[in-house]
Every structure is written in structure tokens, then in C-alpha cells.
C-alpha atoms as an extended CHARMM CRD file, in Angstrom:
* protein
*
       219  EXT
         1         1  UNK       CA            -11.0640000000       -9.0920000000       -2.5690000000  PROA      1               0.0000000000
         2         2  UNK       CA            -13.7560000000      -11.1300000000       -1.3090000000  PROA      2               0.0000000000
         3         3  UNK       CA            -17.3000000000       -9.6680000000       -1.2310000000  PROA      3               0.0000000000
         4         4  UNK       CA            -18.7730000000      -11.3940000000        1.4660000000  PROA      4               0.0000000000
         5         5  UNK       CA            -17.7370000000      -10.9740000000        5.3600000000  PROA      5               0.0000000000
         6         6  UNK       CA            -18.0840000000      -14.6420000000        6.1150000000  PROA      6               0.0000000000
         7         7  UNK       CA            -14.7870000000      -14.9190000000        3.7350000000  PROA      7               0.0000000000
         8         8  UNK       CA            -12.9420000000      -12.8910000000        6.6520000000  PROA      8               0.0000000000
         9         9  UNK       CA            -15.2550000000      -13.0990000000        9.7690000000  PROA      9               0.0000000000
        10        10  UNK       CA            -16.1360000000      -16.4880000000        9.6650000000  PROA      10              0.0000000000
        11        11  UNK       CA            -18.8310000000      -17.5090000000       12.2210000000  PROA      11              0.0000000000
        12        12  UNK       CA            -21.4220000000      -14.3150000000       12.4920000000  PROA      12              0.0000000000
        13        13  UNK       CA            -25.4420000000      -15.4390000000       12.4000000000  PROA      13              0.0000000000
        14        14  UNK       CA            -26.8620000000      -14.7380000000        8.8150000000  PROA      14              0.0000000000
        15        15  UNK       CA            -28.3120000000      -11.4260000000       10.4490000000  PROA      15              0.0000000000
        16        16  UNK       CA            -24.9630000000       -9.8340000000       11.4750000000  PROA      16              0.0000000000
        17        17  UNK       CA            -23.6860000000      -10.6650000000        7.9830000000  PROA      17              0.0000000000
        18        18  UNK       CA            -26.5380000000       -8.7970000000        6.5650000000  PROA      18              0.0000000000
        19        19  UNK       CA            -25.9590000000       -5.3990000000        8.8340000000  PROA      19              0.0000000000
        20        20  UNK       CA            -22.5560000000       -5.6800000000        8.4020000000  PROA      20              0.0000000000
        21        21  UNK       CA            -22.9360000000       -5.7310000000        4.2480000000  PROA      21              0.0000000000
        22        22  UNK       CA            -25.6600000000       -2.8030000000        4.1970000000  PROA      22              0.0000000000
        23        23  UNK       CA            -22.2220000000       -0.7110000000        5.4420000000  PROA      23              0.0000000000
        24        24  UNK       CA            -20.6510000000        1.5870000000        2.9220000000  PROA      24              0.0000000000
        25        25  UNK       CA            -17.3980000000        0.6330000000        2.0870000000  PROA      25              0.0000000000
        26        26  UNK       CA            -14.6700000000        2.9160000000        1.9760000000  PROA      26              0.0000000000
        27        27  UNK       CA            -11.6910000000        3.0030000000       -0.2880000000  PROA      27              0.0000000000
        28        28  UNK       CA             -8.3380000000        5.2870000000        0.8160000000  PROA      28              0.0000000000
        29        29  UNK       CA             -4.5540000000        5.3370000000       -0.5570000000  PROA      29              0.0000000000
        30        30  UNK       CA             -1.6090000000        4.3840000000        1.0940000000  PROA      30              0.0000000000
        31        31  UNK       CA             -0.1050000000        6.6840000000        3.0620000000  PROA      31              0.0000000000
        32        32  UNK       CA             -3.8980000000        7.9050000000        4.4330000000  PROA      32              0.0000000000
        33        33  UNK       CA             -3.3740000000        8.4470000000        8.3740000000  PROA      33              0.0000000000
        34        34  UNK       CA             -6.5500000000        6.7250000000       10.0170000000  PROA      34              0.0000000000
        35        35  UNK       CA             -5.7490000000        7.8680000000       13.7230000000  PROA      35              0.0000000000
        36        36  UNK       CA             -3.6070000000        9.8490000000       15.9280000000  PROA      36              0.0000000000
        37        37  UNK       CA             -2.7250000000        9.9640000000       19.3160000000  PROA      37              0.0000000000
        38        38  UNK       CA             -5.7670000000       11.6470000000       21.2130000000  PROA      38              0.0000000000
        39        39  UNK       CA             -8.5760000000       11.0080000000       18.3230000000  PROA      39              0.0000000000
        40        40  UNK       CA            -11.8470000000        9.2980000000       19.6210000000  PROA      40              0.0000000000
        41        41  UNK       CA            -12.4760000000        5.9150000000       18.0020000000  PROA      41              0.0000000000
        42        42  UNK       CA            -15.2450000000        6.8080000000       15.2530000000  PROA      42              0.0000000000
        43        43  UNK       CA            -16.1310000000        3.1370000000       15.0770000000  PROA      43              0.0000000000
        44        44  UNK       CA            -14.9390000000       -0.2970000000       14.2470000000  PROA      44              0.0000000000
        45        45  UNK       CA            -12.7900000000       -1.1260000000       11.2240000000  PROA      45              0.0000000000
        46        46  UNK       CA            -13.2020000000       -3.9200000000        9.3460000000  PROA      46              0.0000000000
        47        47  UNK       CA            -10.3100000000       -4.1510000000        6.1590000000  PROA      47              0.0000000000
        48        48  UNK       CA            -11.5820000000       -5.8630000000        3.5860000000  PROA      48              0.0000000000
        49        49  UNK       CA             -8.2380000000       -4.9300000000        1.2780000000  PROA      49              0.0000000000
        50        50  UNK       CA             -5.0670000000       -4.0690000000        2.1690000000  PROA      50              0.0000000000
        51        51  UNK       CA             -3.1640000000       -3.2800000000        4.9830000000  PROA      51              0.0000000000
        52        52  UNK       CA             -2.6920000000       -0.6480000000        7.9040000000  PROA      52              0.0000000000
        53        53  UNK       CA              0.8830000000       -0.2090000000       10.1290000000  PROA      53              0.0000000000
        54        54  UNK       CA              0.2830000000        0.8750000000       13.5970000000  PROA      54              0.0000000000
        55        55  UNK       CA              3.1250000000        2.2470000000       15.1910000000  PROA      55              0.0000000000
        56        56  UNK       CA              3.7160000000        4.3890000000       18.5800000000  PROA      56              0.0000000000
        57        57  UNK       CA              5.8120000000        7.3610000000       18.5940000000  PROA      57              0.0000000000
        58        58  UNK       CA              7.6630000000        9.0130000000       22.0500000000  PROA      58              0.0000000000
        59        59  UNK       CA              8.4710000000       12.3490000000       22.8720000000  PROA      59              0.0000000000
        60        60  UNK       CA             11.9540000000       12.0010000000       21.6590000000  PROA      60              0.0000000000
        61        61  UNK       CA             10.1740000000       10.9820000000       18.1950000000  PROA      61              0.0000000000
        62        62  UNK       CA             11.5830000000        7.8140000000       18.1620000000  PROA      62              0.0000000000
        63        63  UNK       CA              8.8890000000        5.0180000000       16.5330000000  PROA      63              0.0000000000
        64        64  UNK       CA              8.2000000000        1.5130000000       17.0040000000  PROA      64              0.0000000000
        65        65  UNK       CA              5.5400000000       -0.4680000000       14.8550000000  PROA      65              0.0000000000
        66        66  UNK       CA              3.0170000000       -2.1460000000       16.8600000000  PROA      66              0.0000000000
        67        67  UNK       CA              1.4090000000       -4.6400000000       14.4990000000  PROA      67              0.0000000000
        68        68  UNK       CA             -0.3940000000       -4.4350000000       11.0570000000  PROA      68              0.0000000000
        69        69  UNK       CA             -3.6000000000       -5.3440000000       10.0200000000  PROA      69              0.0000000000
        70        70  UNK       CA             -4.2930000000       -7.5130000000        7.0680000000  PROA      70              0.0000000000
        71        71  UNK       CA             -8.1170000000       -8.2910000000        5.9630000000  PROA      71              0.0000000000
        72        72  UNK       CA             -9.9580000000      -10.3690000000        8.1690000000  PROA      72              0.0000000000
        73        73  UNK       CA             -8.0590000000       -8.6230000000       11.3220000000  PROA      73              0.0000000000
        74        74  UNK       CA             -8.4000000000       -6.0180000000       13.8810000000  PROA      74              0.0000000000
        75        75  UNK       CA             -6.7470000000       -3.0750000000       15.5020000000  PROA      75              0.0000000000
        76        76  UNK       CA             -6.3480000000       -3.8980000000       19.2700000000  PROA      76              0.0000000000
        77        77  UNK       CA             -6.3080000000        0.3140000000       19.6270000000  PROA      77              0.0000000000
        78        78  UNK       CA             -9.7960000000        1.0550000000       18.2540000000  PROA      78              0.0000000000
        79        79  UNK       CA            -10.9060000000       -2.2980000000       20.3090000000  PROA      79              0.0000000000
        80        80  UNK       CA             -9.5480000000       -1.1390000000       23.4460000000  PROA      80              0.0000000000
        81        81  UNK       CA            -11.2240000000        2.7110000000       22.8090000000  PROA      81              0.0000000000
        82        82  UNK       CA            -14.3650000000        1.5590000000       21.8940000000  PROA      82              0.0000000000
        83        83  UNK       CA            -14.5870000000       -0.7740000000       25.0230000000  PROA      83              0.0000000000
        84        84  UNK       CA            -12.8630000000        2.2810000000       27.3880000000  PROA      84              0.0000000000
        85        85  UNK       CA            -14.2290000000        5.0780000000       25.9680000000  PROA      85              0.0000000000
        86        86  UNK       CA            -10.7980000000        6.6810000000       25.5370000000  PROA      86              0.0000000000
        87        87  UNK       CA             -8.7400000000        8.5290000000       22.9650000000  PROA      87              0.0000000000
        88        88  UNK       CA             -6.1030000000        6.9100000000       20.5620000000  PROA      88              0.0000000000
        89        89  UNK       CA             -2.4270000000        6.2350000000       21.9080000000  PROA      89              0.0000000000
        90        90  UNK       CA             -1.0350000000        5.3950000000       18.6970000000  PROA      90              0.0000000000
        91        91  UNK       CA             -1.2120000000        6.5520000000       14.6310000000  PROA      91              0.0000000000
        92        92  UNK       CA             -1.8260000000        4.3310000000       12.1980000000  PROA      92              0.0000000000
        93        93  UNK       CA             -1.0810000000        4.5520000000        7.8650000000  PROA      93              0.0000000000
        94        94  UNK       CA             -2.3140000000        2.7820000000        5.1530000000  PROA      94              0.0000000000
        95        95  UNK       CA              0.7560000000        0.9880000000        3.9890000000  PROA      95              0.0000000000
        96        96  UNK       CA             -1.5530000000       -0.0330000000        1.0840000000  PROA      96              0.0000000000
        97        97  UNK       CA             -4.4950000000        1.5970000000       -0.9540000000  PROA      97              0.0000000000
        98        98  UNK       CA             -6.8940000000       -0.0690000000        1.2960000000  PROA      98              0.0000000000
        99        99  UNK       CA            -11.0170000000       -0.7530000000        1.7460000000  PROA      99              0.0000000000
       100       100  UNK       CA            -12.0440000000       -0.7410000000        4.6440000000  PROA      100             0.0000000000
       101       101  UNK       CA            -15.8900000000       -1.1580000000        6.0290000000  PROA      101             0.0000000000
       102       102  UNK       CA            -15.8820000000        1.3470000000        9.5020000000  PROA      102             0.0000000000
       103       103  UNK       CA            -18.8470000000       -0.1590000000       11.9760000000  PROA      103             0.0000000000
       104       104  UNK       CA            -20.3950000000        2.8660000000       14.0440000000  PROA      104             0.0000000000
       105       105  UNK       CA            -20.0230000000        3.0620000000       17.5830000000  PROA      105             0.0000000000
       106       106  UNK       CA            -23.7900000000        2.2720000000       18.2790000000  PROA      106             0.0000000000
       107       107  UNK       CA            -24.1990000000       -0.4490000000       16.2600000000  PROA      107             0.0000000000
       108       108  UNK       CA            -20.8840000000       -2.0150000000       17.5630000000  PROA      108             0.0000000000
       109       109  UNK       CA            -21.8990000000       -2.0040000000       21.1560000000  PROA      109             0.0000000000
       110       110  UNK       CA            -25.6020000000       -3.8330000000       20.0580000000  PROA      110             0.0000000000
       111       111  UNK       CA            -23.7290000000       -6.0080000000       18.0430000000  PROA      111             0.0000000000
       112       112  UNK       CA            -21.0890000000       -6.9600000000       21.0340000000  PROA      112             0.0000000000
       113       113  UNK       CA            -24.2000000000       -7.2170000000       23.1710000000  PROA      113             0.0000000000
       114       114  UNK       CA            -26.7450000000       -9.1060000000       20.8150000000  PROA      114             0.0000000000
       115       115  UNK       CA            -24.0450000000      -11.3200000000       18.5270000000  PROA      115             0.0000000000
       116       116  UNK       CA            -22.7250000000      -14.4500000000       19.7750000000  PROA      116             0.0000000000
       117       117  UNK       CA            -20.5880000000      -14.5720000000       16.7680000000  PROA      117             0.0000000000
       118       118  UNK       CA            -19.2050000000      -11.1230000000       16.8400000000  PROA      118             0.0000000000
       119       119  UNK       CA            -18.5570000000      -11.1870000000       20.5190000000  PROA      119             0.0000000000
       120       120  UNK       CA            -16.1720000000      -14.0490000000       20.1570000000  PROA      120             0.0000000000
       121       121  UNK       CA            -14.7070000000      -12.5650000000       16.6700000000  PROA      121             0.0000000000
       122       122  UNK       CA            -13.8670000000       -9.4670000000       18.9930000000  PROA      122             0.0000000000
       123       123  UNK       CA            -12.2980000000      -11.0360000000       21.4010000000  PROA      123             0.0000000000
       124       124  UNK       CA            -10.8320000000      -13.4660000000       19.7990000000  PROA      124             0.0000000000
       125       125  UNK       CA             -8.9060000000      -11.1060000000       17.2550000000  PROA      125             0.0000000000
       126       126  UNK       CA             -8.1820000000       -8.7230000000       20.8640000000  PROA      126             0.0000000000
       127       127  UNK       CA             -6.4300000000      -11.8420000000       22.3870000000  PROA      127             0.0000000000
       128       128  UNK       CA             -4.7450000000      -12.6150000000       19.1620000000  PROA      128             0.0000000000
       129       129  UNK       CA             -3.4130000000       -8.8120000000       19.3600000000  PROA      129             0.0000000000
       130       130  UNK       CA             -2.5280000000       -8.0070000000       22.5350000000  PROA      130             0.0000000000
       131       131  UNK       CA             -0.1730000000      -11.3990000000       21.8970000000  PROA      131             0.0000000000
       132       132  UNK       CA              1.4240000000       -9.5370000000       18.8770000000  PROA      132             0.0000000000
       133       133  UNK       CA              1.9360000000       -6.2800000000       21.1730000000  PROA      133             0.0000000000
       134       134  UNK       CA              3.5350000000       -8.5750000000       24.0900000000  PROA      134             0.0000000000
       135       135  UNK       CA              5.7690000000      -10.1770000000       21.2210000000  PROA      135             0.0000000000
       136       136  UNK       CA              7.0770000000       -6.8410000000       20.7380000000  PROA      136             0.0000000000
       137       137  UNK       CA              7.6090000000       -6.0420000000       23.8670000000  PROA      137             0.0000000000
       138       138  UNK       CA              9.5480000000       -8.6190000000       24.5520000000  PROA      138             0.0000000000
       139       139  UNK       CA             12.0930000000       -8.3020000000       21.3950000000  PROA      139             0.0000000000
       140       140  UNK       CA             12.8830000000       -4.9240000000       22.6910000000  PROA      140             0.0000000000
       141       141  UNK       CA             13.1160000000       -5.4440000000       26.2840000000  PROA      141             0.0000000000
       142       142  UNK       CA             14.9460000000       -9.0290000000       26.1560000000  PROA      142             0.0000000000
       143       143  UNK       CA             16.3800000000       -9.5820000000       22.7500000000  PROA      143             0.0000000000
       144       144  UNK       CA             19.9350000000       -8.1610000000       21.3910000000  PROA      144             0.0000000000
       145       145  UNK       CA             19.4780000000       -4.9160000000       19.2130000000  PROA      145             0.0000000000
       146       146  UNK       CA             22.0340000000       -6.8360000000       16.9760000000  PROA      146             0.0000000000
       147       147  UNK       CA             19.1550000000       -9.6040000000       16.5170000000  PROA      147             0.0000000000
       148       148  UNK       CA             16.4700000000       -7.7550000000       16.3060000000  PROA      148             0.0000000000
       149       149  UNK       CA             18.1120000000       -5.7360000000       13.1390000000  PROA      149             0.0000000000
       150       150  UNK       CA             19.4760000000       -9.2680000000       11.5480000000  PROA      150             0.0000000000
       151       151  UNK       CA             15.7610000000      -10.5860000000       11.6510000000  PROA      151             0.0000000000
       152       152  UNK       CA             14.2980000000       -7.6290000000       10.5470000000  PROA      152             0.0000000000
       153       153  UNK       CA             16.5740000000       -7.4820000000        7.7010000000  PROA      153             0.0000000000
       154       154  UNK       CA             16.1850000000      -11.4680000000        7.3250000000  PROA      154             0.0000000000
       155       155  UNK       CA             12.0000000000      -11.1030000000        7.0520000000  PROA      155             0.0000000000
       156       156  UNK       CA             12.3470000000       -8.4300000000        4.4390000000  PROA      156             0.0000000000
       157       157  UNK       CA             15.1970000000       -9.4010000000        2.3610000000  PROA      157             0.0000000000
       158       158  UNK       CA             13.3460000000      -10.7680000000       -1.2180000000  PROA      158             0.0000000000
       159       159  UNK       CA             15.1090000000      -14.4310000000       -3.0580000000  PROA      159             0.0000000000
       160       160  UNK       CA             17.8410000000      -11.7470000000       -4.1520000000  PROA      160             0.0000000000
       161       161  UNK       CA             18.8900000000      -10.8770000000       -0.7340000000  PROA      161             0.0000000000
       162       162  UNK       CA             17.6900000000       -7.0160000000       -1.1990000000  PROA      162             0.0000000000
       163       163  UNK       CA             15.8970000000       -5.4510000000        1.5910000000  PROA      163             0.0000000000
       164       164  UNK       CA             13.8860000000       -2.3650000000       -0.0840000000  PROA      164             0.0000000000
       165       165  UNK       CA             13.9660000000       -0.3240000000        3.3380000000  PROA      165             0.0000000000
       166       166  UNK       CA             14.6940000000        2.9460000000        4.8930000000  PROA      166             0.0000000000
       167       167  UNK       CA             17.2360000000        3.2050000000        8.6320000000  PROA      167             0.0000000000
       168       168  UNK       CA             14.3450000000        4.9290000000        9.4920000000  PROA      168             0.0000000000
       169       169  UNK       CA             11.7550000000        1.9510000000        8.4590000000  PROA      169             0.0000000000
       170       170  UNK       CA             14.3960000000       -0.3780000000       10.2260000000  PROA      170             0.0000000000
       171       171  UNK       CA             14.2770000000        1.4370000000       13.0630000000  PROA      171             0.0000000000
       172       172  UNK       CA             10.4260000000        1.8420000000       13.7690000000  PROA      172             0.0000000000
       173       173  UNK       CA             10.4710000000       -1.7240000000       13.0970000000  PROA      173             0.0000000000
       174       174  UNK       CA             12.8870000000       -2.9050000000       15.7560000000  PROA      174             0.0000000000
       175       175  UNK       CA             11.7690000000        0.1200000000       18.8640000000  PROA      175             0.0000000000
       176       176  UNK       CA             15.3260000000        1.5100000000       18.6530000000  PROA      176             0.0000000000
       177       177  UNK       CA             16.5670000000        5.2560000000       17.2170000000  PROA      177             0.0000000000
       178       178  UNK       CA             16.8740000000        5.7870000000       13.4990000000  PROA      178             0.0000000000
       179       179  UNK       CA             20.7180000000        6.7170000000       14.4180000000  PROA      179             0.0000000000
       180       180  UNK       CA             21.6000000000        3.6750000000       16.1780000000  PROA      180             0.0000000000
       181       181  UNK       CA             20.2240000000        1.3680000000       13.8310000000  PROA      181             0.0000000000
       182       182  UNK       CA             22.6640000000        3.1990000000       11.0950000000  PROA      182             0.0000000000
       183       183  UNK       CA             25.9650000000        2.8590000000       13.6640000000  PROA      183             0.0000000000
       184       184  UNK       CA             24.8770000000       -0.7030000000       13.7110000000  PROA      184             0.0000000000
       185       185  UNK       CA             24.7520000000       -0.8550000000        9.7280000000  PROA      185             0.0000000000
       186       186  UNK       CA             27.7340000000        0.7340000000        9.5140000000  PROA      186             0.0000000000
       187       187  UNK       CA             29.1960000000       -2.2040000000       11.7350000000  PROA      187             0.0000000000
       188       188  UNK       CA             27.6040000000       -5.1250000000       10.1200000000  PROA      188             0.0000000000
       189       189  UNK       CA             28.9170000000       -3.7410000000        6.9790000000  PROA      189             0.0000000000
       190       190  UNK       CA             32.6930000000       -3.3840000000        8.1320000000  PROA      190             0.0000000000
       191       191  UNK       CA             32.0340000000       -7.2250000000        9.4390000000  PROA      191             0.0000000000
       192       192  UNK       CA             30.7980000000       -7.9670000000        5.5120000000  PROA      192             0.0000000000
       193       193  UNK       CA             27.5100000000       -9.1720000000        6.4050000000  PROA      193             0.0000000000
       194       194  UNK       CA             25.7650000000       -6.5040000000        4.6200000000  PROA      194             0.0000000000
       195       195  UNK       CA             25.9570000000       -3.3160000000        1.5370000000  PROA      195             0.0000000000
       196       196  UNK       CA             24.9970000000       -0.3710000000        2.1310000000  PROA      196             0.0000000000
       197       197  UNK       CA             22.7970000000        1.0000000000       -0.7670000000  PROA      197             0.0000000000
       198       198  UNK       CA             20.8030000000        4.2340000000       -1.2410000000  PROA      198             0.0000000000
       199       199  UNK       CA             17.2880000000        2.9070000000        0.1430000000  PROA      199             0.0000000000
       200       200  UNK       CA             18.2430000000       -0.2950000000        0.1550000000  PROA      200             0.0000000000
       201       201  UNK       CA             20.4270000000       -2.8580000000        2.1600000000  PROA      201             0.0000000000
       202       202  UNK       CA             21.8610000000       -6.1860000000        0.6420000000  PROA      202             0.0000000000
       203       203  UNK       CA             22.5790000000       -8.9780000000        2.6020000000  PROA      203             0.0000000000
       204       204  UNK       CA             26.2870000000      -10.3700000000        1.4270000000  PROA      204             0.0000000000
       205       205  UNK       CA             27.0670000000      -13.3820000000        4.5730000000  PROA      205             0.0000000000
       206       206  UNK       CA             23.4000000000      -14.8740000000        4.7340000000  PROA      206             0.0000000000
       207       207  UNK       CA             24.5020000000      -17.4470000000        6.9600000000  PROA      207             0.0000000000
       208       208  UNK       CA             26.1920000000      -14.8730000000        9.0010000000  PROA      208             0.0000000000
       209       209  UNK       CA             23.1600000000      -13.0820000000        9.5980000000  PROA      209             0.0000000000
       210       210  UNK       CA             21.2850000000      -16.2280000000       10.7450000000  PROA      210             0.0000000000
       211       211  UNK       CA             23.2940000000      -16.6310000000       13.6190000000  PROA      211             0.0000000000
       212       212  UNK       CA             23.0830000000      -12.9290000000       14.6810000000  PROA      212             0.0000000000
       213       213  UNK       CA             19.6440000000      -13.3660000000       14.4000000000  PROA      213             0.0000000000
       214       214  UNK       CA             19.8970000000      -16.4910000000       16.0180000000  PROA      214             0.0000000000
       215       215  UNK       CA             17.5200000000      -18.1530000000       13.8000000000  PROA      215             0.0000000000
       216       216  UNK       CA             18.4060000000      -21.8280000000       11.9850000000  PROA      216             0.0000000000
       217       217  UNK       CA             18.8700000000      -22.1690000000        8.1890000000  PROA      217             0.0000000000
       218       218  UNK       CA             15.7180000000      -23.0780000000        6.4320000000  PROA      218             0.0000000000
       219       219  UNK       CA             17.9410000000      -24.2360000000        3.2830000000  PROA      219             0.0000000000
């Protein structure tokens, strides 16, 4: 893990670094919920370690993962409360042990207000976000639940073709209901793309699943 912010916030004045490194840093294990729907925004997170799913959830309690944040990037929910002064919409989990560095609310605003550097960094990271959220968007509005499952699957799947992940996992992933996306692994496993294994799926026709995914053979 790097120890200085100009590793993952490249461009601040020397003086921002120097506030910004007088912060205590904070160290939590996966699993740790960080917000829920309704919380205020208690400041700005920087992760320094680790990474944090955020994912929305609907009254029917069906999930969809929004993005995650990696070191270096930021949560387009706490940047949207801070600058609105409203409450969370979504929850986000540690999927790591994480450290994280949380920037009050106060020094935040004199920051976005007094920091060239930090201004841009905001923005610049909200921009880059609110793409990621669109991207989602899209796939569920305008792309094939069929795809959308074969990619997902694709993106996990390690050199041995194992995907270490829950119908559950799969679901949140792709916006769709844990019990669709298991009638549509029940299917793709008739068609012998796929085995079924306890959490666990295997892909068997690789090249079949390409062109459900509609993606071209790297190999």
C-alpha cells in the first residue's frame, strides 16, 4: 500500500497532501457495511487498500452492483451527498479488509473551494463514475439477460474456467432476480455450456459462451 496520497491522487498542491496525511487512517474487514440507504454522508472516503462493492437494493429485494472502488477512486454516492446534502440511496461492503482515510465534511467543502487540485480530482473521479453507473444502466435496459450472465461468468471465470460465485452474486451483478439467473443456469447447462457446482460454476463450451456474450476470442 502506498503511503503517500500523491501515489493515488496525483496532482494536489504540497499543502493538500499535507492535510490530507495528518488524517487518521482507518482499517475495517471485509464484509464491514460503510452505508445504508438513508445514512448522512459522514465525510469523504479516500481507500488507500482494498476494495468496497456498492450495490442498490429494491423493494422486492432484488440487488444490482453499482460499481466498486479500488484505491485511488471514489464513491459517486458520498460525492453526490456531500454536494446535495442528502441521505444515502445505496449500501456499500467491504469486499476486502480495507484502509480507508474518511475526509470530514468541513474540511471537504474548504478543500473543494480552496484546492485547484482536489476540485478537479473530484470531479474528475464523479465523471469517471457516473460513466460506470450509465454503463450499467445500459446492460440492463438494452443488453440480453443471456449476455449479461455469459460476460459475467466470462470476467470471473480464473485460467481453469471456474467461476467462484454465488446465483445470488450473479445476480446482483447482472440487475436481474437471484431466481432467474438460476432458470437461466439451469438452461445453459442443458445446452452444455456450463456445470453446475455447489458455489461454483464451470464453464465447459468457452467458445460457446463468447458468442452469447457476444464478445470475440482473445486466444
Amino acid at each position: 500500500m502506498p503511503d503517500r496520497f500523491d501515489a493515488l491522487v496525483p496532482g494536489l498542491e504540497p499543502a493538500t497532501y499535507a492535510e490530507l496525511a495528518r488524517l487518521p487512517r482507518r482499517r475495517l474487514d471485509d464484509g464491514t457495511v460503510l452505508f445504508r440507504p438513508g445514512d448522512d454522508a459522514a465525510g469523504f472516503v479516500l481507500v488507500l487498500d482494498g476494495s468496497i462493492a456498492v450495490h442498490l437494493t429494491g423493494r422486492s429485494g432484488r440487488e444490482i452492483a453499482l460499481y466498486e472502488v479500488a484505491p485511488g477512486e471514489t464513491c459517486v454516492q458520498t460525492t453526490l451527498c456531500l454536494l446535495g446534502h442528502v441521505g444515502y440511496s445505496a449500501e456499500a461492503v467491504a469486499r476486502t479488509g480495507i484502509e480507508i482515510v474518511i475526509v470530514p465534511k468541513p474540511l471537504f467543502h474548504r478543500l473543494l473551494a480552496e484546492s485547484a487540485g482536489f476540485r478537479d480530482y473530484v470531479f474528475r473521479s464523479l465523471g469517471n463514475r457516473l460513466a460506470d453507473v450509465t454503463a450499467v444502466l445500459e446492460q440492463v435496459a438494452f443488453v440480453k439477460i443471456e449476455s449479461r450472465l455469459a460476460q459475467e461468468l466470462l470476467r470471473r471465470a480464473g485460467p481453469d474456467g471456474v467461476a467462484v460465485v454465488t446465483h445470488q452474486e450473479l445476480a446482483a451483478a447482472i440487475g436481474s432476480a437471484r431466481e432467474v439467473v438460476s432458470r437461466r443456469l439451469e438452461v445453459l447447462s442443458r445446452q452444455q455450456l456450463l456445470a453446475l457446482e455447489r458455489g461454483q460454476v464451470r464453464i465447459v463450451d468457452r467458445r460457446g459462451l463468447l458468442d452469447m456474450a457476444e464478445f470475440p476470442d482473445p486466444a
